[in-house]
C-alpha positions as protocol buffer text, in pm:
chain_id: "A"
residue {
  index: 1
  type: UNK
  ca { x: 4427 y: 497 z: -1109 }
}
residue {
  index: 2
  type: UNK
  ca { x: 4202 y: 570 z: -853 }
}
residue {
  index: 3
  type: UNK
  ca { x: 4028 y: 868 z: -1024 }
}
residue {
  index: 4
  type: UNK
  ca { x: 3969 y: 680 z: -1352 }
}
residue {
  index: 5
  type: UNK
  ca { x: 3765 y: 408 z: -1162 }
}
residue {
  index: 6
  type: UNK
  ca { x: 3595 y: 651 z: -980 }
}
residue {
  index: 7
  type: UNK
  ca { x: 3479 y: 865 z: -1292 }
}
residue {
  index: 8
  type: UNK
  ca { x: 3407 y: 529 z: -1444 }
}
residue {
  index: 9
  type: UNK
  ca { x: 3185 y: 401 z: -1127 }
}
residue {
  index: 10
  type: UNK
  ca { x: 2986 y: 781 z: -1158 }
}
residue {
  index: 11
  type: UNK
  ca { x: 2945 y: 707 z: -1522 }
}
residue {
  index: 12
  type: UNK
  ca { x: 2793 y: 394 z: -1452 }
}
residue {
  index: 13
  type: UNK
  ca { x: 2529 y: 507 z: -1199 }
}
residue {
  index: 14
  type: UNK
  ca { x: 2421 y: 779 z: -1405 }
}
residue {
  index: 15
  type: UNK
  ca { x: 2375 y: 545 z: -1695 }
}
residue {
  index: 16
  type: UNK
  ca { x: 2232 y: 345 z: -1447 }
}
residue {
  index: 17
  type: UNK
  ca { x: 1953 y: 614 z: -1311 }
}
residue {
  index: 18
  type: UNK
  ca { x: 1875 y: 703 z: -1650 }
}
residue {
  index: 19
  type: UNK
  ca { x: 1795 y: 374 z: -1769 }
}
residue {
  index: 20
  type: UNK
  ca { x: 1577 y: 352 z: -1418 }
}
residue {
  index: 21
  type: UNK
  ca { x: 1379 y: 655 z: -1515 }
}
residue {
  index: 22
  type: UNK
  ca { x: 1348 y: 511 z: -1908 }
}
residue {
  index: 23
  type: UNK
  ca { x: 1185 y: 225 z: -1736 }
}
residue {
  index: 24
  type: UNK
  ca { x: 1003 y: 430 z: -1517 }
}
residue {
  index: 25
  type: UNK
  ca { x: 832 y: 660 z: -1817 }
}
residue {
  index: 26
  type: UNK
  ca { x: 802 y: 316 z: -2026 }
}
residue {
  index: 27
  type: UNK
  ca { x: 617 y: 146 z: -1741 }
}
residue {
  index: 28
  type: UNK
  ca { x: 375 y: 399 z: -1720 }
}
residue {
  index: 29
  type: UNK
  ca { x: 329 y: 496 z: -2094 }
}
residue {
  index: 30
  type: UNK
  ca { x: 263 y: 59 z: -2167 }
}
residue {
  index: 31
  type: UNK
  ca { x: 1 y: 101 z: -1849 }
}
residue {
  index: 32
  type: UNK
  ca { x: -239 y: 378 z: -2028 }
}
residue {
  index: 33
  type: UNK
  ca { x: -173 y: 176 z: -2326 }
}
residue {
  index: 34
  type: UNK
  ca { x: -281 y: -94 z: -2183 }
}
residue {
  index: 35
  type: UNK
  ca { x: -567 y: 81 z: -2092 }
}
residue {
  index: 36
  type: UNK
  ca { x: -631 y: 160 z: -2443 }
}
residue {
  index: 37
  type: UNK
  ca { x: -618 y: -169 z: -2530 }
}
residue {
  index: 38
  type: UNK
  ca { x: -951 y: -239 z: -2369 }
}
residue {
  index: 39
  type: UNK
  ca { x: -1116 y: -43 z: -2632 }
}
residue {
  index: 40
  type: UNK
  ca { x: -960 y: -13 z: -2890 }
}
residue {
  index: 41
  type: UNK
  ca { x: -807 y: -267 z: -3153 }
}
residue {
  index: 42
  type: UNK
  ca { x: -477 y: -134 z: -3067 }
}
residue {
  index: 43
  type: UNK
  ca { x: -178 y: -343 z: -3208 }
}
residue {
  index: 44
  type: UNK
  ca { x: 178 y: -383 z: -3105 }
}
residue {
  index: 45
  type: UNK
  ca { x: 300 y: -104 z: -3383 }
}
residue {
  index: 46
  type: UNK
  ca { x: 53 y: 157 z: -3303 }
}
residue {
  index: 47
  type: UNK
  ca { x: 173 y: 141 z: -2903 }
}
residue {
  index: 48
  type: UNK
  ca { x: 564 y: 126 z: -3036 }
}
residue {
  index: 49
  type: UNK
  ca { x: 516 y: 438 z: -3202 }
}
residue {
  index: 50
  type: UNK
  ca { x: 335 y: 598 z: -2926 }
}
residue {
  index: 51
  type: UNK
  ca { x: 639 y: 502 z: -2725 }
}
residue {
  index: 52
  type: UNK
  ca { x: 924 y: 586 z: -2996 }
}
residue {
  index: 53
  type: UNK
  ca { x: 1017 y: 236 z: -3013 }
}
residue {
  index: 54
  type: UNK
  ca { x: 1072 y: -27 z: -3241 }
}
residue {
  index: 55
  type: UNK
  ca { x: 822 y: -306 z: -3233 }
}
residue {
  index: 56
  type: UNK
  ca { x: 1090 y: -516 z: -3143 }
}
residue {
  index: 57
  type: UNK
  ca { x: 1254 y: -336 z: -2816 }
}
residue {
  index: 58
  type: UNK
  ca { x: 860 y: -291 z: -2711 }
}
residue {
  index: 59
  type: UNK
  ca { x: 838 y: -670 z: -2731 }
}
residue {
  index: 60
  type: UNK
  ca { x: 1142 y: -745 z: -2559 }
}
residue {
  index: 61
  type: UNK
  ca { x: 1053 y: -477 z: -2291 }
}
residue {
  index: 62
  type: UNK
  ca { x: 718 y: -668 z: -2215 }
}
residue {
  index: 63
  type: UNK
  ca { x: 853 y: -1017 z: -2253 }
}
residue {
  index: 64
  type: UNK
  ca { x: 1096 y: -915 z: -1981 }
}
residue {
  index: 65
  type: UNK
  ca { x: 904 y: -713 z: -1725 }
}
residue {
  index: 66
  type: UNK
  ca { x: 567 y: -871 z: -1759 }
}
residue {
  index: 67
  type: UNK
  ca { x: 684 y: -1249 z: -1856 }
}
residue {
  index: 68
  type: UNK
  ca { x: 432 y: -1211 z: -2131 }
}
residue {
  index: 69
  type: UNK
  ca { x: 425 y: -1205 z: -2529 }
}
residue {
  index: 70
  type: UNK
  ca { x: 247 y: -908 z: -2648 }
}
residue {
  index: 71
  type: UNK
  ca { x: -61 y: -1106 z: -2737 }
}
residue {
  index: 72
  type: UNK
  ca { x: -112 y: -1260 z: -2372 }
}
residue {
  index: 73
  type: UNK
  ca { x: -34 y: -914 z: -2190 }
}
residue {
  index: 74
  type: UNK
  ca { x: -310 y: -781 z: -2410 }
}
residue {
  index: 75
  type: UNK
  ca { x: -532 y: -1106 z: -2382 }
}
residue {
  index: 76
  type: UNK
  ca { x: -492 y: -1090 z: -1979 }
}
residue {
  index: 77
  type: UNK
  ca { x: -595 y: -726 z: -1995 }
}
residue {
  index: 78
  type: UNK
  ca { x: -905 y: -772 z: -2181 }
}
residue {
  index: 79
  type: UNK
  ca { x: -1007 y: -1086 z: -1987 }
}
residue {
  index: 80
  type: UNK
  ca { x: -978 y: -912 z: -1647 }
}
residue {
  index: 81
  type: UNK
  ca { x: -1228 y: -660 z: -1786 }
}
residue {
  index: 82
  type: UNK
  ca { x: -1472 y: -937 z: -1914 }
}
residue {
  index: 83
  type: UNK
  ca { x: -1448 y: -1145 z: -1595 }
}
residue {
  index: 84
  type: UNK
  ca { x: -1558 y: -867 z: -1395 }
}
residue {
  index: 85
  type: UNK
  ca { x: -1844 y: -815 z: -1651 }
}
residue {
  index: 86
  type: UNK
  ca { x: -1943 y: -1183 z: -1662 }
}
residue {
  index: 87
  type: UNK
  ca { x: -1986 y: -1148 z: -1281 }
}
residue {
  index: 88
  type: UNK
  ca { x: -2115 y: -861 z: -1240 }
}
residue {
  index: 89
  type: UNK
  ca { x: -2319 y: -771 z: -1567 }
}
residue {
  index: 90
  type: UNK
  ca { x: -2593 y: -949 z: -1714 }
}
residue {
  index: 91
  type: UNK
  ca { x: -2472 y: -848 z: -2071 }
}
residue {
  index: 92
  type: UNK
  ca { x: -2479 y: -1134 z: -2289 }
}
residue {
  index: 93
  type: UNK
  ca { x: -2100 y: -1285 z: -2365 }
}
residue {
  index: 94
  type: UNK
  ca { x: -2080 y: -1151 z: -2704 }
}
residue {
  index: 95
  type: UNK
  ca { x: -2158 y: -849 z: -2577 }
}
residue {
  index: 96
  type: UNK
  ca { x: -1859 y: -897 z: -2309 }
}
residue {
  index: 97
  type: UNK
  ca { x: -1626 y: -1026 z: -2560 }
}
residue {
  index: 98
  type: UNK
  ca { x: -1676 y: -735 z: -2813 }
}
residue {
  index: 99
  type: UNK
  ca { x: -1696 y: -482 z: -2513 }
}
residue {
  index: 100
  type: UNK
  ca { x: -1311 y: -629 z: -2438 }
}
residue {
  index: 101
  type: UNK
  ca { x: -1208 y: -631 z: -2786 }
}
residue {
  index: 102
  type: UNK
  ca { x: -1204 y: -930 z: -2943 }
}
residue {
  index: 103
  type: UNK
  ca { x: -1354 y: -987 z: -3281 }
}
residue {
  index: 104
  type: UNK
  ca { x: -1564 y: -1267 z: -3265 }
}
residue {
  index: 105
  type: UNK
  ca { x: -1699 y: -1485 z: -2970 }
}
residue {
  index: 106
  type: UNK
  ca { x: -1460 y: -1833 z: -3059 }
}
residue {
  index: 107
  type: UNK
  ca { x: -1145 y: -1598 z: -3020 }
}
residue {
  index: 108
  type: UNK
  ca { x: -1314 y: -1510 z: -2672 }
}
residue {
  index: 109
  type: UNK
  ca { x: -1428 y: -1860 z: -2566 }
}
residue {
  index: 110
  type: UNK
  ca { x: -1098 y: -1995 z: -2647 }
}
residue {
  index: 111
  type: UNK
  ca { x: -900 y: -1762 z: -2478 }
}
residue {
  index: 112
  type: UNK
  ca { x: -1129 y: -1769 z: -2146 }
}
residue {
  index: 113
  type: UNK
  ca { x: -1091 y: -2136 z: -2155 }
}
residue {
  index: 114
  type: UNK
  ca { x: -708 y: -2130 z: -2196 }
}
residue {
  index: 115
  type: UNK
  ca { x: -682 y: -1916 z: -1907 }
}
residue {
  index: 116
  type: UNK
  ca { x: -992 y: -1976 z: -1692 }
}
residue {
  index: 117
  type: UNK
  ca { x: -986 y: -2389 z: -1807 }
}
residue {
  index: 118
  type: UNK
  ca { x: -1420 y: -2338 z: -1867 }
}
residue {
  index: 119
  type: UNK
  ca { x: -1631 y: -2182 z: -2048 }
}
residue {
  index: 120
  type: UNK
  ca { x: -1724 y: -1836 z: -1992 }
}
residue {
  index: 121
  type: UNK
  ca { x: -2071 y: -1989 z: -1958 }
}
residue {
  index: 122
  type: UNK
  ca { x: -1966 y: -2244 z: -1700 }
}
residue {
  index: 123
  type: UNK
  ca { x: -1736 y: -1967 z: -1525 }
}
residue {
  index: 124
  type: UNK
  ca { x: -2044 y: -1692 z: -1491 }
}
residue {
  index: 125
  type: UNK
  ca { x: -2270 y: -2001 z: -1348 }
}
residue {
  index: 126
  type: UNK
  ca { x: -2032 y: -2074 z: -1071 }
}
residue {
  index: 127
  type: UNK
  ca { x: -1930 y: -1754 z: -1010 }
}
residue {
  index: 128
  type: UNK
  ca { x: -2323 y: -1691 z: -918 }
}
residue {
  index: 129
  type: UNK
  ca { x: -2368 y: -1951 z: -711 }
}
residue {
  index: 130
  type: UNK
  ca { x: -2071 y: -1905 z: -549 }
}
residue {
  index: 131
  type: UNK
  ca { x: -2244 y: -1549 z: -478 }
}
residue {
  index: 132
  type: UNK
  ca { x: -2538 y: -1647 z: -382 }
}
residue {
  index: 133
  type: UNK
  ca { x: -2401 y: -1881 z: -125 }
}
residue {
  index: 134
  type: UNK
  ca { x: -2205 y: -1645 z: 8 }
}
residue {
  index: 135
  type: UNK
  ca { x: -2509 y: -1427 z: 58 }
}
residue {
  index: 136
  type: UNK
  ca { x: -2727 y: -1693 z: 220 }
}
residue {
  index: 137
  type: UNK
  ca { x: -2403 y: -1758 z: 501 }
}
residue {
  index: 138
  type: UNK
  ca { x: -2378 y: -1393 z: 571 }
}
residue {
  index: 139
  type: UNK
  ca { x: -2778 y: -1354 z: 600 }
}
residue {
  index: 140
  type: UNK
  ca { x: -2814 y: -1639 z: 819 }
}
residue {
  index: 141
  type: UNK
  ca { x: -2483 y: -1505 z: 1020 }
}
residue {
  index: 142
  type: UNK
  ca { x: -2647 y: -1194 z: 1016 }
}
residue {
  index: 143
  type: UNK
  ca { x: -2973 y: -1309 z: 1137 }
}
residue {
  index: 144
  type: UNK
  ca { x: -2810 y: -1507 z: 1426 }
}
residue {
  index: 145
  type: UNK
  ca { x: -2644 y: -1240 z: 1546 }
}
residue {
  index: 146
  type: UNK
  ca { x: -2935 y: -1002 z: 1553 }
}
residue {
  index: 147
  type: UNK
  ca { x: -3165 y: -1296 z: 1745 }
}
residue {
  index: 148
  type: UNK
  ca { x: -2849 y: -1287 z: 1989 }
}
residue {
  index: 149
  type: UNK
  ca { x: -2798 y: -913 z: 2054 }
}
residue {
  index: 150
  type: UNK
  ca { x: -3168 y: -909 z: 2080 }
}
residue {
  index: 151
  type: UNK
  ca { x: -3207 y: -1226 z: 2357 }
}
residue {
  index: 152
  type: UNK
  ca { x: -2894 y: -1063 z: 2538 }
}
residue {
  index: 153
  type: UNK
  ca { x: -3058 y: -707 z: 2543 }
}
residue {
  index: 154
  type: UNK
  ca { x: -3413 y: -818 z: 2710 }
}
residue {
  index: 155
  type: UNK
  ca { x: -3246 y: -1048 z: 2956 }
}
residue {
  index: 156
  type: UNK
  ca { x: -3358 y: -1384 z: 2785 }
}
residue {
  index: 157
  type: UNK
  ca { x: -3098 y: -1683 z: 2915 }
}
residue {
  index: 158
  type: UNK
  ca { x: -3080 y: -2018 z: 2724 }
}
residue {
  index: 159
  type: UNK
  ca { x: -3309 y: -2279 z: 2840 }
}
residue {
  index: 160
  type: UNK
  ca { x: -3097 y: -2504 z: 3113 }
}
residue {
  index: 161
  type: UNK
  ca { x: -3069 y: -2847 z: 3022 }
}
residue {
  index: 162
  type: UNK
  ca { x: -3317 y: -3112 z: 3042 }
}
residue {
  index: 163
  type: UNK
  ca { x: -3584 y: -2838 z: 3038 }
}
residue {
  index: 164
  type: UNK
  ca { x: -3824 y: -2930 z: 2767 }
}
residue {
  index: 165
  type: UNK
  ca { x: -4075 y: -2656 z: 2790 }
}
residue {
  index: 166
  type: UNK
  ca { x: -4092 y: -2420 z: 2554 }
}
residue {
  index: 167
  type: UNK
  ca { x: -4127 y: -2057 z: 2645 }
}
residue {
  index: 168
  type: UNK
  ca { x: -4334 y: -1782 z: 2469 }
}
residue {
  index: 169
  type: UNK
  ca { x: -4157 y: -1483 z: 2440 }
}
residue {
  index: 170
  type: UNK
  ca { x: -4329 y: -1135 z: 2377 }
}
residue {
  index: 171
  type: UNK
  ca { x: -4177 y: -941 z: 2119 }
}
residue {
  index: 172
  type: UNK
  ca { x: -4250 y: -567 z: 2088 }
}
residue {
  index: 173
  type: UNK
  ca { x: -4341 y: -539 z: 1667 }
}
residue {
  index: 174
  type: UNK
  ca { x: -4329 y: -140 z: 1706 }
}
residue {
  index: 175
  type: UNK
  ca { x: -3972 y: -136 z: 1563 }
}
């Protein structure tokens, strides 16, 4: 009958919505706590009954949505936090792996290297260079581009070819 199937297809999409918004208040409840997480020594239990779950829906939930055990979501987390302090801190790394909760620094330096494949050593060092490189390019870019603006605003044209003469140019040091 075509009434029954239609009661049964509005049945459906409001089970449907309500499990969207479930997800919804889920998805954003797991974010603070993953903010928490940071900080604190939170474990899987404390965040279940934060949420009103069991521990095992709450692992389920993140396996599913995030691809991730519990462990790793929590791991990733903390090791975005530390990476940005390795490269932009000169805290020591014990210092960055207790700020970013873990308990000791061989829990830290095996987790970095599982993720990052190097040490957290090795990974600040080439992160720095990597900086300072950059740096150097977009100084000399920089200073190009200045010497250009400047030779184009006082009317100074390129030597022509085969002209081996260097010229002496005044430069006003008032600036």
């Amino acid at each position: 009958d075509l009434r029954t199937a239609w009661k049964m297809l509005t049945e459906a999409e409001e089970r449907e919505q309500k499990l969207r918004e479930e997800g919804r208040r889920l998805e954003g409840e797991i974010g603070t706590a993953a903010a928490e997480l940071r900080e604190l020594k939170t474990k899987a239990g404390e965040i279940a009954d934060k949420l009103y779950l069991s521990n095992a829906y709450l692992s389920k939930y993140i396996k599913r949505n995030f691809g991730l055990s519990f462990l790793k979501l929590v791991n990733n987390i903390r090791m975005e936090h530390a990476v940005g302090e390795l490269i932009y801190s000169d805290k020591s790394i014990i210092k960055i792996a207790m700020d970013n909760g873990f308990s000791n620094l061989a829990g830290f330096n095996k987790t970095f290297r599982e993720i990052y494949h190097q040490t957290p050593a090795e990974y600040r060092e080439e992160m720095q260079a990597k900086t300072e490189r950059e740096e150097q390019e977009t100084n000399s870019e920089e200073i190009l581009t200045r010497v250009e603006q400047y030779l184009t605003s006082n009317h100074v044209d390129a030597p022509k070819e085969g002209d081996s003469t260097v010229s002496i140019l005044e430069c006003d040091t008032d600036q």
